[in-house]
Short mmCIF file of C-alpha atoms and ligand atoms in Angstrom, two decimals:
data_model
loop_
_atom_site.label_atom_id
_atom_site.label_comp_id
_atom_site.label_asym_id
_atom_site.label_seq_id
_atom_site.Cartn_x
_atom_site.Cartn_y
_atom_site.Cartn_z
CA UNK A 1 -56.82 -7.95 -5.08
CA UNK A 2 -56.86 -8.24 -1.48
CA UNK A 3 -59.75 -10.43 -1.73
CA UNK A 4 -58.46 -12.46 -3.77
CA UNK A 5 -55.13 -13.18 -1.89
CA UNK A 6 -57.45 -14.29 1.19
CA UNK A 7 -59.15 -16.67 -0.77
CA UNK A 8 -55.85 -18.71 -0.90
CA UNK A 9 -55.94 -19.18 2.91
CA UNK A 10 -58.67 -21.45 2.46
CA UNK A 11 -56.67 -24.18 1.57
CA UNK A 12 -56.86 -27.86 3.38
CA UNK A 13 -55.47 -28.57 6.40
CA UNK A 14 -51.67 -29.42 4.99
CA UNK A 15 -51.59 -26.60 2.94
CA UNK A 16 -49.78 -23.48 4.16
CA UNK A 17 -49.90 -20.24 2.60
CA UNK A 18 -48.27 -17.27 4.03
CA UNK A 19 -48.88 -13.73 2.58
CA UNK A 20 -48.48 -10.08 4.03
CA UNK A 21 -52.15 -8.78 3.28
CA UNK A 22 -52.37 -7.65 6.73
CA UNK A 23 -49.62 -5.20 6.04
CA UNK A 24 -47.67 -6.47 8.74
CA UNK A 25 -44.69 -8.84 9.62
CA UNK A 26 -47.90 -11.09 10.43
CA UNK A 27 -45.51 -13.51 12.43
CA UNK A 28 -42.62 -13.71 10.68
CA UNK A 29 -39.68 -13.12 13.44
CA UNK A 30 -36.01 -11.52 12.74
CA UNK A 31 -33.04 -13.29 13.98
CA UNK A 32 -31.65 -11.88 17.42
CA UNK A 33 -28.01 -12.66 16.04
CA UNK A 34 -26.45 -9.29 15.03
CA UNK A 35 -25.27 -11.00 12.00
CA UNK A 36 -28.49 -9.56 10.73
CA UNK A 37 -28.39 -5.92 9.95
CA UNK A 38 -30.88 -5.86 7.24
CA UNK A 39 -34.48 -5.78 8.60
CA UNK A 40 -37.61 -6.55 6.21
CA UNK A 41 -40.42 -4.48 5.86
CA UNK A 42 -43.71 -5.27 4.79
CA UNK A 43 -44.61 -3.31 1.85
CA UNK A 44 -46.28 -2.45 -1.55
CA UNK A 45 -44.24 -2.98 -4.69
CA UNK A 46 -44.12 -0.55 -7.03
CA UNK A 47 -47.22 -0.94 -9.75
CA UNK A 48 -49.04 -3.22 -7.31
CA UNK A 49 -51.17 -1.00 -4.88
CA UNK A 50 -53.31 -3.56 -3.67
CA UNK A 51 -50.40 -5.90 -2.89
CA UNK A 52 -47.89 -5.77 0.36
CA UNK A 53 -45.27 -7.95 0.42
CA UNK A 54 -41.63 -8.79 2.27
CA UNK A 55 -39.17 -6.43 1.13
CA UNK A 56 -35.36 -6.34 1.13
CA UNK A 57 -35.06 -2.38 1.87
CA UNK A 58 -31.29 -2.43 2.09
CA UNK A 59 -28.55 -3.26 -0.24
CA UNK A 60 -25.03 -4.99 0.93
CA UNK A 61 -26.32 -6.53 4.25
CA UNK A 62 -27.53 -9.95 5.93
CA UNK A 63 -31.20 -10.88 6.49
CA UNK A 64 -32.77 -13.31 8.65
CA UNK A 65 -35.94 -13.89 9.55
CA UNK A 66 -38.81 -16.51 10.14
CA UNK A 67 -41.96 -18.36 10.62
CA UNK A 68 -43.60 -21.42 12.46
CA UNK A 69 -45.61 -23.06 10.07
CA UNK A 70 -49.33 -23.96 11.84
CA UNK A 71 -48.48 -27.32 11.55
CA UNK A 72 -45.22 -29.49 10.61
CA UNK A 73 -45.37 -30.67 7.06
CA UNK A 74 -44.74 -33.96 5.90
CA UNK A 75 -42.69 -34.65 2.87
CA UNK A 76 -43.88 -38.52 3.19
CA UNK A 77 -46.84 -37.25 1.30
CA UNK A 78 -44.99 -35.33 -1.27
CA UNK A 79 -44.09 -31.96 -0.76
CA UNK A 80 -44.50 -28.55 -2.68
CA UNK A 81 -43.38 -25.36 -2.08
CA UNK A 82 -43.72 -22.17 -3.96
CA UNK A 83 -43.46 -18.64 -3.26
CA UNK A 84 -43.43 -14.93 -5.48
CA UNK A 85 -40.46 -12.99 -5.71
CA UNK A 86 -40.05 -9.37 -7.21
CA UNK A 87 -36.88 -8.00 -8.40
CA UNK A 88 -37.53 -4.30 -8.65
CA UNK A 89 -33.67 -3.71 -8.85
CA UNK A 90 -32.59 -7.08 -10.50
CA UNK A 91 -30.46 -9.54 -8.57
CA UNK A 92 -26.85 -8.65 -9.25
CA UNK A 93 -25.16 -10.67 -6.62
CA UNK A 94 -26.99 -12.61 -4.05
CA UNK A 95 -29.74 -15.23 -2.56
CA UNK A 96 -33.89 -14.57 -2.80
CA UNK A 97 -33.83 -18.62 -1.93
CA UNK A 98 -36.24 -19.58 0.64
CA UNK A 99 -35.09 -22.05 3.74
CA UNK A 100 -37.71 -24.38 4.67
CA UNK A 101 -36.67 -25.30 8.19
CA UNK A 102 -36.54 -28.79 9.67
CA UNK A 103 -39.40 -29.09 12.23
CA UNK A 104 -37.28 -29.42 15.60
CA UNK A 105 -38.80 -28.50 18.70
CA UNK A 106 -35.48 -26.37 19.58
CA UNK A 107 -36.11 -24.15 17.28
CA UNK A 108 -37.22 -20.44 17.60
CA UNK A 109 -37.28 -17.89 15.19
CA UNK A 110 -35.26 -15.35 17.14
CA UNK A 111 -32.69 -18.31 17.36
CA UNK A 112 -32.39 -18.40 13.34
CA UNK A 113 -28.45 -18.88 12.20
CA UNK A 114 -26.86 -19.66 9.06
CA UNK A 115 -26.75 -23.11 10.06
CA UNK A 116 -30.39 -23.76 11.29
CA UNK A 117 -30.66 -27.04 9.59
CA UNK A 118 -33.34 -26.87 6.58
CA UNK A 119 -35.35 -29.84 4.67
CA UNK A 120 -35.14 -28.27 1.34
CA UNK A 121 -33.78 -24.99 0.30
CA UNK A 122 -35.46 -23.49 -2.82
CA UNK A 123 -35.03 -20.57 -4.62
CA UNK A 124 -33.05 -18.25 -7.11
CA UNK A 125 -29.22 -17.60 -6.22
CA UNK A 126 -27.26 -15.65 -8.65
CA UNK A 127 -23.50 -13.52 -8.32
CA UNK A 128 -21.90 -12.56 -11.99
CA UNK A 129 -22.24 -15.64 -14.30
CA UNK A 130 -23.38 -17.90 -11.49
CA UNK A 131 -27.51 -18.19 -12.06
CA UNK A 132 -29.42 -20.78 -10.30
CA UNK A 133 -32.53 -22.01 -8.87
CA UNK A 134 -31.15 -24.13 -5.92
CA UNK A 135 -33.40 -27.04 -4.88
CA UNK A 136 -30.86 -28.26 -2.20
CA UNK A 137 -32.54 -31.39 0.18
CA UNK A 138 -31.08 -32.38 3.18
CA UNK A 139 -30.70 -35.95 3.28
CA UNK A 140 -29.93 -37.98 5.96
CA UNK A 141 -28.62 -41.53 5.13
CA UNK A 142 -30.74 -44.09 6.89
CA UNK A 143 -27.75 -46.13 7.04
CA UNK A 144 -24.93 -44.04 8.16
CA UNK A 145 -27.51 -41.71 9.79
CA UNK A 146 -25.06 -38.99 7.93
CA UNK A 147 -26.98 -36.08 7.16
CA UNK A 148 -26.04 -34.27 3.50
CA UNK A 149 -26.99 -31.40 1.33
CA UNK A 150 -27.80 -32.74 -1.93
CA UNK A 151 -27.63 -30.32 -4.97
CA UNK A 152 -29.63 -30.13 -8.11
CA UNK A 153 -27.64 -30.63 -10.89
CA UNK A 154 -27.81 -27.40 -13.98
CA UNK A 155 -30.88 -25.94 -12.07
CA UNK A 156 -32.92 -23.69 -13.39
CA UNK A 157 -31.76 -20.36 -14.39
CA UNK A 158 -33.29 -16.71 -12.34
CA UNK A 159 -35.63 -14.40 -14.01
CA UNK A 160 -34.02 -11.47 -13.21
CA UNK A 161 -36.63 -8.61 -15.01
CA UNK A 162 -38.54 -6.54 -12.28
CA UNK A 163 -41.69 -8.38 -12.47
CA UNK A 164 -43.22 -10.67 -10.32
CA UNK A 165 -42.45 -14.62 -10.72
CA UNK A 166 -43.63 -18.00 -8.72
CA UNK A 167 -41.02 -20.29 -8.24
CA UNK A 168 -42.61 -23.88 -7.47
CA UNK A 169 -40.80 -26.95 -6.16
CA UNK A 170 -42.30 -30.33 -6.16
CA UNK A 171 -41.20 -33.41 -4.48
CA UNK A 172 -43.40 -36.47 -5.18
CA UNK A 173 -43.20 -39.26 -2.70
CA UNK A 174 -45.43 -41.42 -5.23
CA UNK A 175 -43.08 -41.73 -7.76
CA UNK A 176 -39.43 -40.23 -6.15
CA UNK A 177 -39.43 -37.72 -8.92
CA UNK A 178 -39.17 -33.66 -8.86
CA UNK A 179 -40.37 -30.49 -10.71
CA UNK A 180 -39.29 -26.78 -10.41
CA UNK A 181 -41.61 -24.77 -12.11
CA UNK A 182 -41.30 -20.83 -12.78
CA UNK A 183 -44.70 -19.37 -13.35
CA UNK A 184 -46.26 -22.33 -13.63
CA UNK A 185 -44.01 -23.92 -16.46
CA UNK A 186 -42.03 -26.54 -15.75
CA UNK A 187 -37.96 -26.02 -16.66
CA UNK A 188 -36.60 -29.20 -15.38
CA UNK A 189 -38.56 -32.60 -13.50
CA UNK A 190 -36.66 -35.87 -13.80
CA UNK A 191 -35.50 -38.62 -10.62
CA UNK A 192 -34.35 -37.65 -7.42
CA UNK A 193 -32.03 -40.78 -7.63
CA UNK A 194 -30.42 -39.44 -10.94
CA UNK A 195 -30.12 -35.43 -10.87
CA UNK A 196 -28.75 -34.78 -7.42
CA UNK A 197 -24.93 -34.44 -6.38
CA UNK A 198 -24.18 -35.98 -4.53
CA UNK A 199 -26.31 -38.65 -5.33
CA UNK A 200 -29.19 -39.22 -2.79
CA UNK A 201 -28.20 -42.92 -2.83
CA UNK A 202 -24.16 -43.25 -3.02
CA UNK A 203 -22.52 -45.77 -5.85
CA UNK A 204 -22.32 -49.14 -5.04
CA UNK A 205 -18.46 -48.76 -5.24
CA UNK A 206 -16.20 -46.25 -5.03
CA UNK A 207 -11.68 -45.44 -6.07
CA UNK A 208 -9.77 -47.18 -3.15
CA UNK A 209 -8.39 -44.29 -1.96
CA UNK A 210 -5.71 -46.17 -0.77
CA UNK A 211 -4.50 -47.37 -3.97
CA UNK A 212 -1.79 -45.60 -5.06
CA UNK A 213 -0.34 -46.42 -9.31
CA UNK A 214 2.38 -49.07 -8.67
CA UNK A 215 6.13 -47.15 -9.13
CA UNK A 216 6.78 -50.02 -12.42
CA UNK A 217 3.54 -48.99 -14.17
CA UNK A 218 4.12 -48.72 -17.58
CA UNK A 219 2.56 -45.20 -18.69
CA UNK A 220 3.58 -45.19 -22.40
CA UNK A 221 1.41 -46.48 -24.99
CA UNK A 222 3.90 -46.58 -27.76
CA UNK A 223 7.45 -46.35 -28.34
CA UNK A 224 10.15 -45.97 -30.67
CA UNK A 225 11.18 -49.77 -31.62
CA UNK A 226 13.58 -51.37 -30.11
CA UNK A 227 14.41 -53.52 -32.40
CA UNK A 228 14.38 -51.50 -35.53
CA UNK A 229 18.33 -50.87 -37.06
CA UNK A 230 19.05 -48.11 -39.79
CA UNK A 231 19.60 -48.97 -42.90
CA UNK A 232 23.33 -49.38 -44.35
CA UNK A 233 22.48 -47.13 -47.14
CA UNK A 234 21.27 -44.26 -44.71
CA UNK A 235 23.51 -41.49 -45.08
CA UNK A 236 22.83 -39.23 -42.00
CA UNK A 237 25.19 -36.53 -43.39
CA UNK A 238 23.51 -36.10 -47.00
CA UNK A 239 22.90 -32.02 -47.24
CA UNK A 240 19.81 -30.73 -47.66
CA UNK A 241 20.54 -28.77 -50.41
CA UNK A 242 23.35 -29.06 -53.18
CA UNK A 243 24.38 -26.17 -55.79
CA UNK A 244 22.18 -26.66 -59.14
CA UNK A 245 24.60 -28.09 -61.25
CA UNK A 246 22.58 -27.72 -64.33
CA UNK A 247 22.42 -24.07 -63.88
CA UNK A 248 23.98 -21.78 -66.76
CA UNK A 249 24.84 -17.59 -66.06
CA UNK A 250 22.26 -15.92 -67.87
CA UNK A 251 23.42 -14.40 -71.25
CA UNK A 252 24.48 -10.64 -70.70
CA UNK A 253 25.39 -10.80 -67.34
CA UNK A 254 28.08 -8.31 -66.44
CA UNK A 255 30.87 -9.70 -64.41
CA UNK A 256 32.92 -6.60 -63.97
CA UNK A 257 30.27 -4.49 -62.83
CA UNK A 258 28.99 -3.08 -59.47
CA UNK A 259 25.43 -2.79 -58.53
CA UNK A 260 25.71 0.63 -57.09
CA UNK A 261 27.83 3.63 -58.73
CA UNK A 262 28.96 7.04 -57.60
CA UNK A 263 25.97 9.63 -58.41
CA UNK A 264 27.70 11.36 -60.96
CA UNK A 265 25.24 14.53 -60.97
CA UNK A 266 25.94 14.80 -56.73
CA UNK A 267 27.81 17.67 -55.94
CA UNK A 268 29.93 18.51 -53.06
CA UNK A 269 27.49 20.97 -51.05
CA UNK A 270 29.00 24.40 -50.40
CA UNK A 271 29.02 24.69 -47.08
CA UNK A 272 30.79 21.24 -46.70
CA UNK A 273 34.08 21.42 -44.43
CA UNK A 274 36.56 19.21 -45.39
CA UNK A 275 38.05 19.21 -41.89
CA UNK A 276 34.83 19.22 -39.58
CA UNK A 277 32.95 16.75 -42.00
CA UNK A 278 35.43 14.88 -43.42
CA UNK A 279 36.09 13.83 -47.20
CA UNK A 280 32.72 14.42 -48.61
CA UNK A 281 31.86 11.16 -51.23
CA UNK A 282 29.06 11.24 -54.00
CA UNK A 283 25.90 9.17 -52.94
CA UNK A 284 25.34 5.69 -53.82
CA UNK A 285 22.95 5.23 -56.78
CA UNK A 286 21.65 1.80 -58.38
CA UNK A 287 24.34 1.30 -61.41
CA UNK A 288 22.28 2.17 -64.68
CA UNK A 289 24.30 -0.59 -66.96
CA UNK A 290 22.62 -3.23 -64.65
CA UNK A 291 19.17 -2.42 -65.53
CA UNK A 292 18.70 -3.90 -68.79
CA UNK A 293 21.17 -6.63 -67.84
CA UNK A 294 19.87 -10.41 -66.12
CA UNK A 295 22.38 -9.37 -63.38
CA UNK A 296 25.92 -7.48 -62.54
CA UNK A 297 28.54 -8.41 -60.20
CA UNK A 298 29.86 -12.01 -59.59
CA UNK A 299 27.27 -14.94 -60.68
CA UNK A 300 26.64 -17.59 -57.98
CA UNK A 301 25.17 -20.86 -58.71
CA UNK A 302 21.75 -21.69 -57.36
CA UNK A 303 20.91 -24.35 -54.76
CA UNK A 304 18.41 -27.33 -55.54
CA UNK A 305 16.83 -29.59 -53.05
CA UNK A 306 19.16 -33.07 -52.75
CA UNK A 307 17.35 -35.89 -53.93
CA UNK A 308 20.00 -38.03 -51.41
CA UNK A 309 18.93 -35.90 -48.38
CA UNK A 310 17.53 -37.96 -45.03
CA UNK A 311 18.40 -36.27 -42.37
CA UNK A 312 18.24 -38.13 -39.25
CA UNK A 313 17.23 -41.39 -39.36
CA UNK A 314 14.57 -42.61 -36.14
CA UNK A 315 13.23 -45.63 -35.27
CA UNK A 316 9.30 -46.01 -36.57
CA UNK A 317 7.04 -46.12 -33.27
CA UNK A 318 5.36 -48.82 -32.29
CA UNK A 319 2.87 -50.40 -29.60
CA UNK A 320 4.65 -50.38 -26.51
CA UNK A 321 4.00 -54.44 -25.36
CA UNK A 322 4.79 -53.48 -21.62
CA UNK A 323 1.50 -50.64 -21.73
CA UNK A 324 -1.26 -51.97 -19.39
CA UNK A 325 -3.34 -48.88 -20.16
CA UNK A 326 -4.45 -45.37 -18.21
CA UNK A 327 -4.07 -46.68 -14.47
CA UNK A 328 -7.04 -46.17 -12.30
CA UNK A 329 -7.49 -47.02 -8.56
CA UNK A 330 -9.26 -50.94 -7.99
CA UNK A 331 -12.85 -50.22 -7.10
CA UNK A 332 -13.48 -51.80 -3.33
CA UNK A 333 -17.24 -51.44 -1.75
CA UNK A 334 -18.38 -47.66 -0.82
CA UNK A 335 -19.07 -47.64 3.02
CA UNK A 336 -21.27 -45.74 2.83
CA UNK A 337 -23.74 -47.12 -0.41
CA UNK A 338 -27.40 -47.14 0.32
CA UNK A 339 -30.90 -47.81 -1.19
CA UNK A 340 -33.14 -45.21 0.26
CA UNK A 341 -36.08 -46.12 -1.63
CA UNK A 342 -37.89 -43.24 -0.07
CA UNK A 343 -35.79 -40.46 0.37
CA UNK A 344 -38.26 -37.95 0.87
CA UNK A 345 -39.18 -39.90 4.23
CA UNK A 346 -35.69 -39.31 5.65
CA UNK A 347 -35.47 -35.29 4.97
CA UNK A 348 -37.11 -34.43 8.14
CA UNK A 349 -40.85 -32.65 7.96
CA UNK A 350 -41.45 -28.40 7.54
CA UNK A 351 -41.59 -26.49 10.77
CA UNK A 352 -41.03 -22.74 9.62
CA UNK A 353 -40.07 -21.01 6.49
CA UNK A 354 -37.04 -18.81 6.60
CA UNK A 355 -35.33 -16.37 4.65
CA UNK A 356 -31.79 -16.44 5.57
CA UNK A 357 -29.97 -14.71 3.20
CA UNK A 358 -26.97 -11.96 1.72
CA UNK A 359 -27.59 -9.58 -1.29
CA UNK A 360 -26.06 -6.82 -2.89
CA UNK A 361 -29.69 -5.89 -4.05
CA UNK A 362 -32.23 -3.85 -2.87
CA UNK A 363 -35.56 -3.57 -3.51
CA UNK A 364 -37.29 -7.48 -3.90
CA UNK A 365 -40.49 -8.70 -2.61
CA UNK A 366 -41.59 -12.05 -1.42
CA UNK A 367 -45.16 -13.14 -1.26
CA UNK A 368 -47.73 -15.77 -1.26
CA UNK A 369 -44.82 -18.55 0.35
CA UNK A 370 -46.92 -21.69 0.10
CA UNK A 371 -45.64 -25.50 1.50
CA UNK A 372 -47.96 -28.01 1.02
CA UNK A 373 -48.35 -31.76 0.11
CA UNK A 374 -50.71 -31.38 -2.99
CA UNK A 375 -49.92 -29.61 -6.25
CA UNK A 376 -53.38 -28.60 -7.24
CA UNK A 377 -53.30 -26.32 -4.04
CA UNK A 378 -50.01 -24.65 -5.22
CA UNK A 379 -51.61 -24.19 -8.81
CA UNK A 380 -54.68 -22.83 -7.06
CA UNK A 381 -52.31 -20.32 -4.97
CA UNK A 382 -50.93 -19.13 -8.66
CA UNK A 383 -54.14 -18.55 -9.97
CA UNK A 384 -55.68 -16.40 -7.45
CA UNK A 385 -52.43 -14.35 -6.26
CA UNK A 386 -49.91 -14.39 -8.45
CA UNK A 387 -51.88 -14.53 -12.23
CA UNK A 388 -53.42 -10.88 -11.34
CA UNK A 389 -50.16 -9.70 -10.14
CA UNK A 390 -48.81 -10.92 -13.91
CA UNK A 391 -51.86 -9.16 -15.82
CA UNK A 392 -50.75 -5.78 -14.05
CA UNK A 393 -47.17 -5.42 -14.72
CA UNK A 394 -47.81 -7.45 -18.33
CA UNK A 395 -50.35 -4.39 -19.02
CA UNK A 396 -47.58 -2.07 -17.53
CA UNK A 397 -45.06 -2.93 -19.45
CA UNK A 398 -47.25 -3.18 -22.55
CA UNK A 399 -47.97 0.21 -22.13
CA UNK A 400 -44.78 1.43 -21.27
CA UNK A 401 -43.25 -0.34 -24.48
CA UNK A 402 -45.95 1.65 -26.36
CA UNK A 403 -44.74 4.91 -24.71
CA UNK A 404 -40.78 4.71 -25.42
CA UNK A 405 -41.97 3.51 -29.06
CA UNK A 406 -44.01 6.99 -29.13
CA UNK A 407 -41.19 9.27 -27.82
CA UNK A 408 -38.50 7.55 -30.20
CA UNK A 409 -41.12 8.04 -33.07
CA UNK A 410 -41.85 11.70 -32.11
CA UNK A 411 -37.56 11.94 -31.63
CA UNK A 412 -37.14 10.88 -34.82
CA UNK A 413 -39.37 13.20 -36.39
CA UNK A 414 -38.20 16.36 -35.03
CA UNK A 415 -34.60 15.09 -36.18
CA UNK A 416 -35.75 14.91 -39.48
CA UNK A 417 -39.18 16.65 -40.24
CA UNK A 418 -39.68 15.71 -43.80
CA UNK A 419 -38.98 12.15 -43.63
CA UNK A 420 -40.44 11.69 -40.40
CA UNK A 421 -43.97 13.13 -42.30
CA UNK A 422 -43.55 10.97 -45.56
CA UNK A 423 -43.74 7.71 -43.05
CA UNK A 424 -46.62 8.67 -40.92
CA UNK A 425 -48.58 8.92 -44.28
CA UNK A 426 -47.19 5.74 -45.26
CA UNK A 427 -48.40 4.06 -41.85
CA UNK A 428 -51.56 5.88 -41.53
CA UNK A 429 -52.09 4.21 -45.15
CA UNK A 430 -51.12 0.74 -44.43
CA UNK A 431 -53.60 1.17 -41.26
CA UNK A 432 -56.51 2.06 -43.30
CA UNK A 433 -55.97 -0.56 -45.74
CA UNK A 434 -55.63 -3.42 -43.36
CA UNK A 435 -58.66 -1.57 -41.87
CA UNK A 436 -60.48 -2.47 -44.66
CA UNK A 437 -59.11 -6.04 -45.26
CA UNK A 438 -60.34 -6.35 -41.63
CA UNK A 439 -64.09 -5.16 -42.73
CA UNK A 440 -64.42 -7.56 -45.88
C1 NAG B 1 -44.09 -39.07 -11.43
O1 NAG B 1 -45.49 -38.87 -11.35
C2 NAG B 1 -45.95 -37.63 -11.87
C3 NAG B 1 -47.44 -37.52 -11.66
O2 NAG B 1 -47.85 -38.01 -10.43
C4 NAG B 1 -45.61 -37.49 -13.32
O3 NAG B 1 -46.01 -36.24 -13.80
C5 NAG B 1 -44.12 -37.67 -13.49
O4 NAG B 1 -43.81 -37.65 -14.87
C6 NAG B 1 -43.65 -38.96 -12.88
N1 NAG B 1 -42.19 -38.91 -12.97
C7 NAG B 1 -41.42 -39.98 -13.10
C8 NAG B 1 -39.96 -39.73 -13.19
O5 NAG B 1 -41.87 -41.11 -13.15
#
């Protein structure tokens, strides 16, 4: 495969592509600042022998380190930038983004910082439910000369299995529109006037800050009316229930008796003192004469709902005539509204590709970092060094998926011998059957 990795190198003059087939750091330059504990290594991921790569060998620390690009690239011309990343341990919490520096003739790769400013940053970012591709630009206003990062809105999400994937970014200067592609697909393209926050060009107007919701303004949109008077015939104190006049006491009901009697088969237990326990009474049982009778005891009339009964009486609500509505702040012009109509001409060119980053993650690989002006190149970069990469570890994990399936099939019949042989002869059946189907 190494062969095939050089042949990307023979792109046109724009076209960068850095790899690690020497098996060295080929160039690329840690940070001096001691922020930077981690250290890359070049080399070969796991399944790939005839690929070395950048790898993060340490969890839980910050990397830095660079490159000079050959040559500055020019986003005036579009501008595409793609590299492979490996996540042999997954990406639980932290950046495998790329920063493609701002070419600025103070800058060194030993002097690499956290703030070294960048043209675009590009590349997954992900920490517990927080998954993105960034594609951040740096934009400088060419009329306030203001210089801000300017986000992709719902980027893409990470591929976060252990095999290797291309992240692409495309800016096109032709038509101001972007792509991010992952493995050559695109997941989201669209304007770089409409999908960016803040927007690459701001509104026209903007809140007056200064405008503050008068102390009179009316927030209620309706009230109880004012003018409405209860009637005369209201009677606020009507009950809400009244005893049901037309009730009768049941036939048989027995006035004079309890519901409860003594238990007349209790007896006094032997051991019972008189002056430690005190008098000693019979239990309480339900009185028998009440069971075939509607009811014992004294009969109360029921209650019935009162036909009469209003409760309190409120006036109906109505439109308030004094609402003006939800109060916003007046609109007044936005200092600082522009129409870049070519923003990509006001990000500053490529000088170096950095990886500046913080990961509690060991074990990924970056290869095959390509920034160039034309997209064909990028596609050709795919082709030749990632696509073999992809027919390994797909065969890998074909074959792997055909191994657990063997060991849970072989499980499964030592668990249950019998069964296990009845569905082998099934399969082995089925097989030869579609075996012929597949001959006629
Ligand atoms: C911009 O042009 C490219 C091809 O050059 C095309 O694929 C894309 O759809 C266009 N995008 C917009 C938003 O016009």
């Amino acid at each position: 495969m190494r062969a095939v990795l050089l042949l990307g190198l023979l792109a046109t003059a724009s076209a960068v592509h850095l790899d690690f087939s020497s098996g060295t750091l080929d160039g690329w330059t840690h940070s001096d600042d001691g922020k930077y504990e981690g250290k890359f290594v070049v080399a070969t991921p796991e399944g790939l022998d005839a690929v070395t790569a950048l790898k993060v060998p340490e969890k839980a620390k910050h990397y830095g380190i660079s490159k000079l690009l050959p040559a500055a690239v020019d986003p005036a011309s579009d501008l595409v930038l793609q590299f492979d990343l490996k996540l042999t341990n997954g990406l639980s919490c932290g950046g495998a983004y790329i920063k493609f520096v701002t070419d600025e003739a103070s800058f060194t790769p030993s002097g690499l910082k956290d703030d070294t400013p960048y043209t675009v940053m590009f590349g997954p970012d992900k920490c517990g439910d927080t998954n993105k591709v960034h594609l951040i630009l740096r934009h400088k206003s060419p009329k306030t000369g203001k210089i801000e990062e300017k986000h992709l809105q719902s980027p893409p999400f990470v591929e976060t299995d252990s095999k290797t994937h291309v992240y692409t970014a495309i800016l096109r200067a032709s038509n101001n529109s972007y792509a991010v592609l992952v493995d050559g697909e695109e997941k989201k393209s669209g304007s770089l006037f409409d999908d960016f926050e803040p927007p690459i060009n701001p509104p026209e107007t903007i809140p007056d800050p200064e405008d503050k919701k008068p102390s009179d303004w009316v927030d209620e949109a309706r009230i109880a009316d004012p003018d409405a008077k209860k009637p005369e015939d209201w009677d606020e104190d009507a009950p809400r229930e009244i005893p049901d006049e037309d009730a009768k006491k049941p036939e048989g009901w027995l006035d004079e008796e309890p519901d409860e009697v003594d238990d007349a088969e209790a007896k006094k237990p032997e051991d019972w003192d008189d002056e430690e326990d005190g008098d000693w009474e019979p239990p309480k049982v339900p009185n028998p004469k009440c069971k075939d009778a509607p009811g014992c005891g004294e009969w109360k009339r029921p209650s019935k709902p009162n036909p009469a009964y209003k409760g309190k009486w409120s006036a109906p609500m109505i439109d308030n005539p004094a609402y003006k509505g939800v109060w916003k702040p007046r609109e007044i012009p936005n200092p600082e509204h522009n129409k870049d109509p070519a923003p990509l001409t006001n990000i500053g060119k490529v000088g170096a590709a950095a990886i500046e980053i913080w990961t509690m993650d060991d074990g990924y690989f970056f290869d095959n970092v390509v920034v160039s002006n034309s997209e064909a190149e990028a596609a050709e970069v795919r082709e030749k060094s990632w696509a073999p990469k992809k027919v390994i570890e797909d065969a890998k994990e074909a074959e792997e998926k055909a191994k657990a399936e063997e060991a849970a099939k072989k499980a499964e019949a030592e668990a249950a011998p019998d069964a296990a042989d009845d569905d082998g002869d099934d399969e082995d059946d089925k097989e030869t059957e579609e075996e012929n189907k597949a001959e006629l």
